[in-house]
């Protein structure tokens, strides 16, 4: 991947701040089994360092240009240390695929926590719009998104990688569904509608993130989000009526804010004297 076609969110210092995501640790059980020694912890740290470097290489170089030599250089480890943990390029990509999909699941849950809960435990247009904006900003603007896209691109022609990626992608989809239900449990009553709306949101937002053209931002991106939210709300209303046999009850009108108290008469009189 060249500097010219990197996503703007990965190049600009104005990229949105993100919460610290706990990186997955795949071999925690193995370290525990080995007695949790200092050597085992050091080995695990080196392994994670290599996997993080693989993610960075996928973002900066792309799948085809990411080699074990470049990964070792990015990780700051010797070739001997690299081959100690991963015997081949296929081995490191298999481990990186698990690492990155676990990371994507954690990042999705983080994005879900940022979405405001609607009042009344039902979807609203505002909550739909907020969901789109939070996912675009805090899920699809992460470097791990590009890294995963590169792995998926490689799996198109690499049959061994495809065999690794298919169950991982299914597991990631299941985890994202679980995260959404945990945050918005009412979707459990509308499983098919929830699934099709997730597909609509994910593929639309992914398209924007994969090809972040300069014009698809600001007001133009906001209009797209508003359109998607409107379509999603119409589908939710149909699903609600099919399940409950009635339309969604209207939200209670917001109470008007109390009017500002009038100024005391003495103060008003003083102001009048000054004005005169």
XYZ file of N, CA and C in Angstrom:
828
model
N 0.843 -1.196 0.000
C 0.000 0.000 0.000
C 0.877 1.244 0.000
N 0.633 2.126 -0.942
C 1.456 3.325 -1.073
C 0.904 4.437 -0.205
N 1.733 5.477 -0.028
C 1.320 6.624 0.787
C 0.096 7.291 0.191
N -0.026 7.236 -1.175
C -1.121 7.939 -1.831
C -2.472 7.294 -1.558
N -2.510 5.938 -1.428
C -3.810 5.314 -1.280
C -4.087 4.812 0.121
N -3.288 5.271 1.098
C -3.614 4.958 2.483
C -4.861 5.735 2.882
N -5.703 5.151 3.760
C -6.861 5.904 4.229
C -6.429 7.188 4.920
N -7.206 8.227 4.692
C -6.867 9.527 5.276
C -6.789 9.441 6.794
N -7.678 8.601 7.400
C -7.703 8.504 8.854
C -6.419 7.941 9.419
N -5.656 7.213 8.603
C -4.409 6.642 9.087
C -3.234 7.576 8.858
N -3.416 8.576 8.041
C -2.320 9.478 7.706
C -2.414 10.801 8.441
N -3.628 11.232 8.722
C -3.819 12.570 9.260
C -3.603 12.605 10.765
N -2.898 13.611 11.265
C -2.775 13.769 12.715
C -4.090 14.150 13.366
N -5.095 14.482 12.537
C -6.391 14.867 13.057
C -7.287 13.657 13.278
N -6.753 12.442 13.110
C -7.556 11.240 13.286
C -8.189 11.250 14.670
N -9.426 10.691 14.788
C -10.130 10.773 16.065
C -9.397 10.017 17.151
N -9.430 10.533 18.379
C -8.800 9.805 19.481
C -9.556 8.517 19.752
N -8.864 7.489 20.155
C -9.498 6.219 20.444
C -9.096 5.764 21.832
N -9.969 4.989 22.433
C -9.644 4.436 23.731
C -8.578 3.361 23.561
N -7.815 3.137 24.600
C -6.792 2.101 24.553
C -7.476 0.749 24.521
N -7.174 -0.041 23.502
C -7.747 -1.365 23.363
C -6.751 -2.381 23.896
N -7.234 -3.304 24.712
C -6.358 -4.348 25.232
C -6.062 -5.325 24.110
N -4.791 -5.443 23.753
C -4.401 -6.341 22.682
C -4.638 -7.786 23.092
N -5.112 -8.642 22.170
C -5.366 -10.033 22.529
C -4.088 -10.772 22.870
N -4.187 -11.696 23.803
C -3.055 -12.535 24.185
C -3.464 -13.982 23.997
N -3.141 -14.516 22.839
C -3.592 -15.844 22.470
C -2.979 -16.949 23.317
N -1.759 -16.762 23.787
C -1.044 -17.861 24.423
C -0.974 -17.727 25.937
N -1.975 -17.093 26.535
C -1.958 -16.935 27.988
C -1.976 -18.291 28.688
N -2.773 -19.235 28.166
C -2.849 -20.555 28.783
C -1.514 -21.279 28.683
N -0.835 -21.114 27.548
C 0.453 -21.765 27.366
C 1.478 -21.223 28.367
N 1.475 -19.909 28.593
C 2.403 -19.313 29.546
C 2.124 -19.809 30.956
N 0.817 -19.945 31.273
C 0.457 -20.425 32.597
C 0.908 -21.860 32.792
N 0.749 -22.673 31.721
C 1.130 -24.075 31.807
C 2.630 -24.223 32.005
N 3.404 -23.293 31.476
C 4.852 -23.382 31.602
C 5.350 -22.806 32.923
N 4.406 -22.481 33.806
C 4.800 -22.012 35.128
C 4.836 -20.511 35.250
N 4.475 -19.796 34.158
C 4.471 -18.341 34.211
C 5.841 -17.770 34.496
N 6.885 -18.409 33.982
C 8.239 -17.955 34.240
C 8.536 -16.670 33.513
N 9.594 -15.989 33.957
C 10.016 -14.759 33.289
C 10.343 -15.027 31.833
N 10.978 -16.165 31.546
C 11.339 -16.500 30.173
C 10.087 -16.675 29.313
N 9.059 -17.319 29.886
C 7.816 -17.509 29.134
C 7.145 -16.175 28.846
N 7.150 -15.282 29.828
C 6.545 -13.963 29.624
C 7.317 -13.168 28.576
N 8.633 -13.289 28.603
C 9.448 -12.596 27.608
C 9.168 -13.139 26.217
N 9.031 -14.456 26.121
C 8.730 -15.078 24.834
C 7.374 -14.624 24.308
N 6.383 -14.548 25.210
C 5.062 -14.095 24.802
C 5.095 -12.639 24.352
N 5.870 -11.822 25.051
C 5.982 -10.411 24.676
C 6.606 -10.275 23.287
N 7.614 -11.077 23.003
C 8.247 -11.028 21.680
C 7.271 -11.468 20.597
N 6.515 -12.496 20.894
C 5.518 -12.988 19.932
C 4.485 -11.900 19.616
N 3.974 -11.258 20.671
C 2.997 -10.189 20.453
C 3.620 -9.014 19.694
N 4.873 -8.752 19.956
C 5.585 -7.681 19.254
C 5.660 -7.993 17.759
N 5.900 -9.244 17.425
C 5.957 -9.661 16.021
C 4.578 -9.548 15.369
N 3.547 -9.941 16.091
C 2.192 -9.872 15.537
C 1.759 -8.426 15.330
N 2.132 -7.552 16.262
C 1.812 -6.131 16.098
C 2.567 -5.554 14.905
N 3.805 -5.974 14.719
C 4.586 -5.524 13.572
C 3.982 -6.035 12.268
N 3.436 -7.248 12.292
C 2.764 -7.787 11.103
C 1.572 -6.927 10.741
N 0.786 -6.540 11.742
C -0.358 -5.654 11.496
C 0.113 -4.355 10.843
N 1.166 -3.760 11.377
C 1.666 -2.496 10.834
C 2.175 -2.666 9.405
N 2.853 -3.771 9.134
C 3.347 -4.015 7.772
C 2.196 -4.197 6.793
N 1.149 -4.875 7.216
C -0.014 -5.052 6.343
C -0.632 -3.697 5.983
N -0.671 -2.791 6.955
C -1.225 -1.466 6.702
C -0.310 -0.657 5.783
N 0.996 -0.689 6.053
C 1.943 0.171 5.330
C 2.372 -0.413 3.981
N 2.461 -1.741 3.893
C 3.018 -2.369 2.692
C 2.012 -3.184 1.898
N 0.966 -3.659 2.542
C 0.028 -4.542 1.883
C 0.442 -5.995 2.039
N -0.481 -6.888 1.721
C -0.254 -8.320 1.943
C 0.910 -8.866 1.122
N 0.935 -8.558 -0.166
C 1.952 -9.176 -1.028
C 3.362 -8.710 -0.700
N 3.517 -7.497 -0.190
C 4.842 -6.957 0.092
C 5.296 -7.219 1.528
N 4.440 -7.818 2.331
C 4.801 -8.104 3.722
C 5.530 -9.443 3.787
N 6.811 -9.390 4.094
C 7.631 -10.593 4.198
C 8.069 -10.784 5.646
N 8.581 -11.976 5.947
C 9.062 -12.230 7.311
C 10.245 -11.325 7.645
N 11.087 -11.022 6.642
C 12.224 -10.140 6.888
C 11.758 -8.737 7.272
N 10.758 -8.233 6.558
C 10.254 -6.891 6.858
C 9.521 -6.858 8.195
N 8.838 -7.938 8.511
C 8.164 -8.008 9.809
C 9.189 -7.992 10.940
N 10.255 -8.799 10.795
C 11.297 -8.838 11.824
C 11.940 -7.472 12.000
N 12.164 -6.793 10.870
C 12.767 -5.459 10.936
C 11.831 -4.486 11.651
N 10.562 -4.530 11.321
C 9.585 -3.643 11.959
C 9.468 -3.952 13.451
N 9.534 -5.236 13.812
C 9.404 -5.642 15.212
C 10.673 -5.390 16.007
N 11.801 -5.207 15.290
C 13.072 -5.003 15.987
C 13.619 -6.279 16.594
N 13.375 -7.412 15.919
C 13.884 -8.695 16.407
C 14.791 -9.305 15.339
N 15.635 -10.220 15.757
C 16.539 -10.890 14.817
C 15.763 -11.911 13.986
N 16.366 -12.328 12.884
C 15.724 -13.349 12.060
C 15.631 -14.662 12.826
N 16.625 -14.910 13.694
C 16.577 -16.116 14.514
C 15.387 -16.115 15.450
N 15.121 -14.960 16.085
C 13.961 -14.845 16.972
C 12.669 -14.997 16.182
N 12.674 -14.470 14.964
C 11.487 -14.573 14.121
C 11.179 -16.029 13.791
N 12.201 -16.765 13.361
C 11.978 -18.165 12.988
C 11.731 -19.046 14.214
N 12.187 -18.611 15.381
C 11.902 -19.366 16.599
C 10.404 -19.381 16.878
N 9.744 -18.262 16.628
C 8.307 -18.165 16.886
C 7.468 -18.593 15.691
N 7.945 -18.312 14.492
C 7.173 -18.611 13.280
C 8.106 -19.202 12.228
N 7.821 -20.437 11.849
C 8.725 -21.149 10.946
C 8.617 -20.672 9.502
N 7.484 -20.052 9.156
C 7.273 -19.651 7.764
C 6.371 -18.428 7.702
N 6.282 -17.861 6.508
C 5.392 -16.714 6.300
C 3.938 -17.125 6.558
N 3.583 -18.346 6.147
C 2.214 -18.830 6.373
C 1.905 -18.909 7.862
N 2.884 -19.335 8.667
C 2.679 -19.439 10.112
C 2.408 -18.076 10.742
N 3.198 -17.076 10.344
C 3.016 -15.763 10.952
C 1.695 -15.145 10.521
N 1.259 -15.391 9.280
C -0.017 -14.842 8.846
C -1.189 -15.550 9.517
N -1.040 -16.838 9.786
C -2.106 -17.543 10.501
C -2.276 -16.968 11.904
N -1.155 -16.775 12.599
C -1.226 -16.195 13.945
C -1.711 -14.753 13.892
N -1.264 -13.997 12.890
C -1.678 -12.598 12.769
C -3.172 -12.493 12.474
N -3.701 -13.437 11.708
C -5.132 -13.421 11.402
C -5.947 -13.582 12.682
N -5.537 -14.485 13.570
C -6.219 -14.655 14.850
C -6.075 -13.396 15.707
N -4.872 -12.865 15.741
C -4.583 -11.676 16.536
C -5.432 -10.491 16.073
N -5.501 -10.286 14.771
C -6.206 -9.122 14.228
C -7.715 -9.268 14.371
N -8.258 -10.461 14.145
C -9.707 -10.622 14.295
C -10.116 -10.502 15.761
N -9.286 -10.981 16.678
C -9.573 -10.766 18.102
C -9.559 -9.272 18.429
N -8.603 -8.568 17.855
C -8.503 -7.129 18.084
C -9.713 -6.411 17.507
N -10.168 -6.821 16.324
C -11.341 -6.194 15.719
C -12.581 -6.399 16.585
N -12.702 -7.574 17.199
C -13.844 -7.828 18.074
C -13.810 -6.893 19.285
N -12.629 -6.703 19.855
C -12.490 -5.803 21.011
C -12.783 -4.363 20.605
N -12.341 -3.964 19.416
C -12.580 -2.596 18.943
C -14.057 -2.370 18.636
N -14.733 -3.398 18.153
C -16.168 -3.265 17.889
C -16.934 -3.060 19.192
N -16.578 -3.829 20.218
C -17.234 -3.668 21.507
C -16.986 -2.267 22.058
N -15.781 -1.754 21.861
C -15.474 -0.397 22.305
C -16.347 0.619 21.571
N -16.519 0.428 20.255
C -17.368 1.336 19.483
C -18.816 1.262 19.960
N -19.286 0.055 20.278
C -20.662 -0.100 20.756
C -20.879 0.653 22.063
N -19.878 0.641 22.939
C -20.023 1.333 24.219
C -20.157 2.837 24.036
N -19.702 3.348 22.913
C -19.782 4.787 22.650
C -21.148 5.213 22.140
N -21.956 4.264 21.684
C -23.269 4.598 21.126
C -24.232 4.914 22.256
N -24.910 6.038 22.145
C -25.849 6.436 23.193
C -27.051 5.495 23.227
N -27.472 5.112 24.411
C -28.630 4.240 24.559
C -29.909 5.040 24.312
N -30.804 4.524 23.467
C -32.061 5.255 23.237
C -32.987 5.138 24.434
N -33.819 6.131 24.619
C -34.805 6.083 25.691
C -35.896 5.078 25.324
N -36.398 4.366 26.318
C -37.501 3.445 26.069
C -37.089 2.091 25.539
N -35.796 1.800 25.446
C -35.329 0.486 24.992
C -35.856 0.107 23.611
N -35.951 1.066 22.735
C -36.330 0.807 21.348
C -35.450 1.663 20.440
N -35.237 1.149 19.236
C -34.431 1.909 18.282
C -35.140 3.209 17.920
N -34.361 4.250 17.720
C -34.879 5.526 17.241
C -34.008 5.983 16.078
N -34.515 6.935 15.342
C -33.715 7.486 14.245
C -32.393 8.032 14.774
N -32.453 8.719 15.913
C -31.242 9.301 16.488
C -30.240 8.225 16.883
N -30.727 7.119 17.461
C -29.802 6.057 17.860
C -29.213 5.352 16.642
N -29.996 5.224 15.572
C -29.482 4.646 14.325
C -28.364 5.522 13.770
N -28.611 6.827 13.751
C -27.624 7.761 13.224
C -26.368 7.761 14.087
N -26.548 7.717 15.380
C -25.403 7.683 16.293
C -24.594 6.403 16.102
N -25.281 5.291 15.872
C -24.593 4.019 15.617
C -23.702 4.122 14.383
N -24.234 4.668 13.316
C -23.464 4.823 12.083
C -22.236 5.704 12.296
N -22.432 6.811 12.983
C -21.325 7.751 13.169
C -20.241 7.179 14.077
N -20.643 6.467 15.129
C -19.656 5.882 16.039
C -18.874 4.753 15.358
N -19.579 3.923 14.577
C -18.880 2.836 13.877
C -17.923 3.388 12.827
N -18.364 4.407 12.090
C -17.482 4.990 11.073
C -16.236 5.575 11.708
N -16.391 6.212 12.835
C -15.304 6.953 13.456
C -14.399 6.080 14.310
N -14.998 5.118 15.023
C -14.219 4.373 16.010
C -14.037 2.893 15.681
N -14.628 2.427 14.594
C -14.405 1.029 14.204
C -13.748 0.934 12.838
N -14.238 1.713 11.881
C -13.698 1.618 10.525
C -12.527 2.551 10.277
N -12.184 3.395 11.226
C -11.027 4.280 11.063
C -9.793 3.756 11.789
N -9.796 2.501 12.164
C -8.664 1.912 12.883
C -7.703 1.231 11.914
N -6.416 1.232 12.214
C -5.447 0.533 11.351
C -5.763 -0.947 11.193
N -6.314 -1.567 12.229
C -6.619 -2.994 12.145
C -7.642 -3.295 11.052
N -8.494 -2.317 10.715
C -9.451 -2.521 9.620
C -8.714 -2.752 8.307
N -7.717 -1.914 8.028
C -6.948 -2.064 6.790
C -6.165 -3.375 6.801
N -5.595 -3.723 7.959
C -4.834 -4.969 8.065
C -5.727 -6.169 7.749
N -6.943 -6.154 8.268
C -7.858 -7.261 8.001
C -8.251 -7.300 6.528
N -8.451 -6.134 5.919
C -8.778 -6.105 4.495
C -7.653 -6.712 3.660
N -6.415 -6.446 4.051
C -5.279 -7.003 3.327
C -5.229 -8.529 3.455
N -5.541 -9.030 4.632
C -5.592 -10.486 4.813
C -6.716 -11.095 3.975
N -7.859 -10.450 3.939
C -8.974 -10.949 3.134
C -8.624 -10.920 1.650
N -7.905 -9.883 1.253
C -7.460 -9.805 -0.140
C -6.488 -10.943 -0.450
N -5.572 -11.214 0.468
C -4.637 -12.308 0.255
C -5.323 -13.656 0.222
N -6.376 -13.817 1.043
C -7.089 -15.096 1.097
C -7.833 -15.398 -0.193
N -8.053 -14.399 -1.025
C -8.761 -14.635 -2.288
C -7.990 -15.594 -3.183
N -6.660 -15.534 -3.143
C -5.846 -16.395 -4.011
C -4.990 -17.387 -3.221
N -4.877 -17.197 -1.913
C -4.080 -18.081 -1.070
C -5.035 -19.039 -0.357
N -5.099 -20.280 -0.823
C -6.070 -21.226 -0.282
C -5.799 -21.557 1.188
N -4.527 -21.635 1.562
C -4.208 -21.922 2.965
C -4.676 -20.798 3.879
N -4.448 -19.557 3.437
C -4.897 -18.418 4.230
C -6.422 -18.361 4.263
N -7.063 -18.719 3.144
C -8.528 -18.715 3.098
C -9.102 -19.693 4.113
N -8.479 -20.857 4.264
C -8.958 -21.841 5.245
C -8.831 -21.307 6.667
N -7.830 -20.476 6.904
C -7.659 -19.859 8.222
C -8.679 -18.745 8.427
N -8.887 -17.931 7.401
C -9.705 -16.741 7.541
C -11.192 -17.043 7.678
N -11.688 -18.037 6.984
C -13.139 -18.277 6.969
C -13.729 -18.494 8.364
N -13.210 -19.400 9.180
C -13.793 -19.550 10.529
C -13.549 -18.333 11.421
N -12.440 -17.640 11.214
C -12.165 -16.452 12.020
C -13.155 -15.334 11.693
N -13.461 -15.159 10.424
C -14.421 -14.128 10.038
C -15.820 -14.456 10.553
N -16.174 -15.742 10.530
C -17.477 -16.151 11.084
C -17.509 -15.875 12.585
N -16.421 -16.202 13.281
C -16.363 -15.948 14.722
C -16.433 -14.452 15.018
N -15.783 -13.632 14.185
C -15.827 -12.180 14.371
C -17.245 -11.660 14.195
N -17.956 -12.157 13.188
C -19.337 -11.737 12.964
C -20.213 -12.105 14.161
N -20.005 -13.306 14.714
C -20.774 -13.726 15.885
C -20.471 -12.836 17.086
N -19.208 -12.480 17.261
C -18.827 -11.624 18.393
C -19.423 -10.223 18.240
N -19.451 -9.712 17.014
C -20.039 -8.389 16.799
C -21.537 -8.412 17.097
N -22.190 -9.490 16.692
C -23.611 -9.624 16.989
C -23.848 -9.670 18.494
N -22.997 -10.428 19.207
C -23.137 -10.522 20.663
C -22.905 -9.172 21.330
N -21.941 -8.411 20.838
C -21.666 -7.090 21.410
C -22.844 -6.148 21.218
N -23.459 -6.203 20.034
C -24.601 -5.332 19.766
C -25.797 -5.717 20.639
N -26.033 -7.030 20.803
C -27.149 -7.473 21.643
C -26.904 -7.132 23.114
N -25.659 -7.187 23.518
C -25.330 -6.828 24.895
C -25.627 -5.352 25.156
N -25.319 -4.515 24.179
C -25.545 -3.078 24.336
C -27.004 -2.716 24.105
N -27.659 -3.400 23.133
C -29.049 -3.110 22.779
C -29.845 -4.416 22.773
N -30.223 -4.926 23.941
C -30.869 -6.244 24.017
C -32.202 -6.338 23.293
N -32.858 -5.215 23.003
C -34.152 -5.285 22.322
C -34.051 -5.878 20.926
N -32.820 -5.862 20.321
C -32.671 -6.424 18.980
C -32.895 -7.935 18.956
N -32.842 -8.589 20.116
C -33.081 -10.038 20.162
C -34.495 -10.385 19.702
N -35.425 -9.441 19.796
C -36.803 -9.680 19.354
C -36.962 -9.561 17.850
N -35.944 -9.047 17.174
C -36.033 -8.819 15.724
C -34.749 -9.329 15.049
N -34.460 -10.631 15.148
C -33.160 -11.142 14.700
C -32.887 -10.936 13.214
N -33.877 -11.200 12.365
C -33.634 -11.060 10.930
C -33.457 -9.601 10.531
N -34.269 -8.725 11.104
C -34.132 -7.298 10.802
C -32.794 -6.783 11.313
N -32.426 -7.196 12.516
C -31.132 -6.777 13.060
C -29.981 -7.231 12.188
N -30.072 -8.453 11.680
C -28.985 -8.974 10.835
C -28.882 -8.213 9.524
N -30.018 -7.963 8.866
C -29.954 -7.279 7.575
C -29.516 -5.829 7.741
N -29.888 -5.200 8.868
C -29.454 -3.822 9.095
C -27.966 -3.768 9.424
N -27.454 -4.763 10.159
C -26.005 -4.820 10.390
C -25.266 -4.971 9.069
N -25.799 -5.832 8.189
C -25.162 -6.004 6.881
C -25.189 -4.697 6.087
N -26.322 -4.003 6.135
C -26.430 -2.721 5.432
C -25.413 -1.727 5.977
N -25.335 -1.609 7.286
C -24.413 -0.666 7.907
C -22.964 -1.063 7.630
N -22.619 -2.333 7.883
C -21.233 -2.766 7.766
C -20.705 -2.583 6.348
N -21.472 -3.017 5.367
C -20.959 -2.961 3.993
C -20.941 -1.533 3.451
N -21.883 -0.710 3.884
C -21.864 0.690 3.451
C -20.677 1.420 4.069
N -20.482 1.259 5.376
C -19.383 1.943 6.050
C -18.034 1.399 5.608
N -17.972 0.101 5.352
C -16.725 -0.493 4.883
C -16.339 0.084 3.523
N -17.328 0.284 2.665
C -17.040 0.859 1.354
C -16.433 2.243 1.462
N -16.933 3.046 2.386
C -16.377 4.382 2.606
C -14.956 4.283 3.141
N -14.724 3.340 4.070
C -13.408 3.225 4.708
C -12.357 2.650 3.759
N -12.759 1.729 2.892
C -11.805 1.128 1.949
C -11.344 2.149 0.924
N -12.250 3.012 0.496
C -11.924 3.989 -0.538
C -12.265 5.385 -0.026
N -11.456 5.924 0.895
C -11.788 7.211 1.525
C -11.477 8.397 0.627
N -12.285 8.567 -0.430
C -12.085 9.686 -1.333
C -12.311 11.006 -0.603
N -11.615 12.060 -1.008
C -11.695 13.330 -0.274
C -13.097 13.896 -0.161
N -13.960 13.628 -1.159
C -15.288 14.237 -1.105
C -16.229 13.496 -0.146
N -15.912 12.244 0.202
C -16.812 11.490 1.066
C -16.479 11.738 2.540
N -16.757 12.943 2.965
C -16.559 13.329 4.349
C -17.433 14.547 4.627
N -17.411 15.018 5.845
C -18.190 16.210 6.179
C -19.674 16.029 5.923
N -20.284 17.045 5.308
C -21.726 17.040 5.064
C -22.149 15.887 4.163
N -21.328 15.572 3.182
C -21.710 14.509 2.242
C -21.786 13.157 2.958
N -20.812 12.877 3.808
C -20.839 11.632 4.572
C -22.004 11.649 5.556
N -22.265 12.797 6.159
C -23.378 12.898 7.106
C -24.707 12.638 6.412
N -24.872 13.114 5.180
C -26.112 12.855 4.438
C -26.270 11.367 4.152
N -25.166 10.686 3.859
C -25.235 9.241 3.650
C -25.664 8.543 4.936
N -25.077 8.935 6.053
C -25.457 8.348 7.335
C -26.940 8.589 7.629
N -27.441 9.787 7.326
C -28.849 10.105 7.577
C -29.768 9.246 6.713
N -29.374 9.027 5.467
C -30.184 8.182 4.583
C -30.225 6.747 5.107
N -29.063 6.222 5.485
C -29.005 4.862 6.020
C -29.831 4.749 7.303
N -29.759 5.764 8.155
C -30.541 5.745 9.396
C -32.039 5.761 9.103
N -32.452 6.521 8.092
C -33.874 6.585 7.723
C -34.365 5.231 7.214
N -33.578 4.608 6.341
C -33.939 3.284 5.821
C -34.005 2.269 6.964
N -33.012 2.312 7.843
C -32.970 1.377 8.971
C -34.187 1.564 9.874
N -34.580 2.812 10.106
C -35.719 3.066 10.980
C -37.011 2.555 10.350
N -37.158 2.701 9.050
C -38.352 2.176 8.376
C -38.425 0.659 8.517
N -37.282 -0.009 8.368
C -37.259 -1.469 8.505
C -37.567 -1.888 9.940
N -37.050 -1.144 10.898
C -37.330 -1.469 12.289
C -38.815 -1.281 12.602
N -39.415 -0.231 12.085
C -40.835 0.004 12.324
C -41.683 -1.130 11.766
N -41.317 -1.645 10.583
C -42.052 -2.770 10.004
C -41.879 -4.028 10.860
N -40.664 -4.265 11.333
C -40.413 -5.439 12.167
C -41.176 -5.350 13.484
N -41.201 -4.181 14.070
C -41.915 -3.985 15.341
C -43.405 -4.266 15.154
N -43.988 -3.750 14.088
C -45.416 -3.939 13.841
C -45.726 -5.411 13.577
N -44.809 -6.122 12.880
C -45.029 -7.537 12.597
C -45.010 -8.373 13.876
N -44.165 -8.009 14.818
C -44.048 -8.766 16.070
C -45.164 -8.414 17.042
N -45.480 -7.122 17.178
C -46.404 -6.668 18.221
C -47.810 -6.353 17.708
N -47.988 -6.322 16.394
C -49.304 -6.043 15.845
C -49.749 -4.610 16.010
N -48.844 -3.729 16.289
C -49.150 -2.310 16.457
C -47.928 -1.487 16.107
N -48.161 -0.223 15.832
C -47.045 0.657 15.508
C -46.256 1.008 16.767
N -45.034 1.471 16.554
C -44.207 1.882 17.678
C -44.892 3.047 18.387
N -45.062 2.959 19.695
C -45.692 4.087 20.401
C -44.830 5.332 20.277
N -45.472 6.481 20.139
C -44.687 7.726 20.000
C -43.904 8.007 21.265
N -42.732 8.580 21.071
C -41.919 8.973 22.216
C -42.578 10.133 22.932
N -42.530 10.155 24.257
C -43.108 11.306 24.985
C -42.384 12.585 24.618
N -43.173 13.629 24.483
C -42.581 14.921 24.117
C -41.669 15.407 25.226
N -40.564 15.970 24.810
C -39.619 16.492 25.800
C -40.254 17.665 26.536
N -40.042 17.703 27.826
C -40.594 18.808 28.614
C -39.875 20.101 28.259
N -40.648 21.185 28.074
C -39.985 22.463 27.737
C -39.136 22.948 28.899
N -38.043 23.558 28.559
C -37.172 24.096 29.601
C -37.858 25.269 30.287
N -37.713 25.367 31.592
C -38.367 26.482 32.301
C -37.828 27.822 31.816
N -38.762 28.784 31.732
C -38.364 30.117 31.278
C -37.471 30.778 32.316
N -36.589 31.602 31.845
C -35.684 32.302 32.760
C -36.488 33.231 33.667
N -36.137 33.252 34.924
C -36.844 34.103 35.891
C -36.629 35.570 35.533
N -37.697 36.388 35.604
C -37.537 37.821 35.289
C -36.620 38.499 36.290
N -35.956 39.503 35.824
C -35.052 40.241 36.712
C -35.855 40.953 37.783
N -35.331 41.065 38.984
C -36.030 41.803 40.055
C -36.334 43.226 39.616
N -37.452 43.772 40.162
C -37.864 45.109 39.752
C -36.808 46.152 40.049
N -36.165 46.047 41.201
C -35.153 47.033 41.572
C -34.014 47.024 40.569
N -33.637 45.802 40.120
C -32.535 45.705 39.164
C -32.941 46.287 37.826
N -34.234 46.016 37.434
C -34.693 46.577 36.165
C -34.709 48.095 36.236
N -35.139 48.634 37.385
C -35.176 50.085 37.527
C -33.783 50.688 37.448
N -32.820 50.019 38.073
C -31.448 50.517 38.032
C -30.939 50.527 36.615
N -31.283 49.492 35.842
C -30.831 49.427 34.462
C -31.444 50.573 33.662
N -32.710 50.888 33.987
C -33.364 51.958 33.247
C -32.694 53.308 33.520
N -32.305 53.535 34.789
C -31.630 54.780 35.143
C -30.327 54.888 34.379
N -29.563 53.797 34.323
C -28.297 53.823 33.607
C -28.513 54.106 32.139
N -29.581 53.502 31.616
C -29.850 53.701 30.199
C -30.221 55.147 29.932
N -30.976 55.757 30.863
C -31.354 57.149 30.662
C -30.144 58.066 30.766
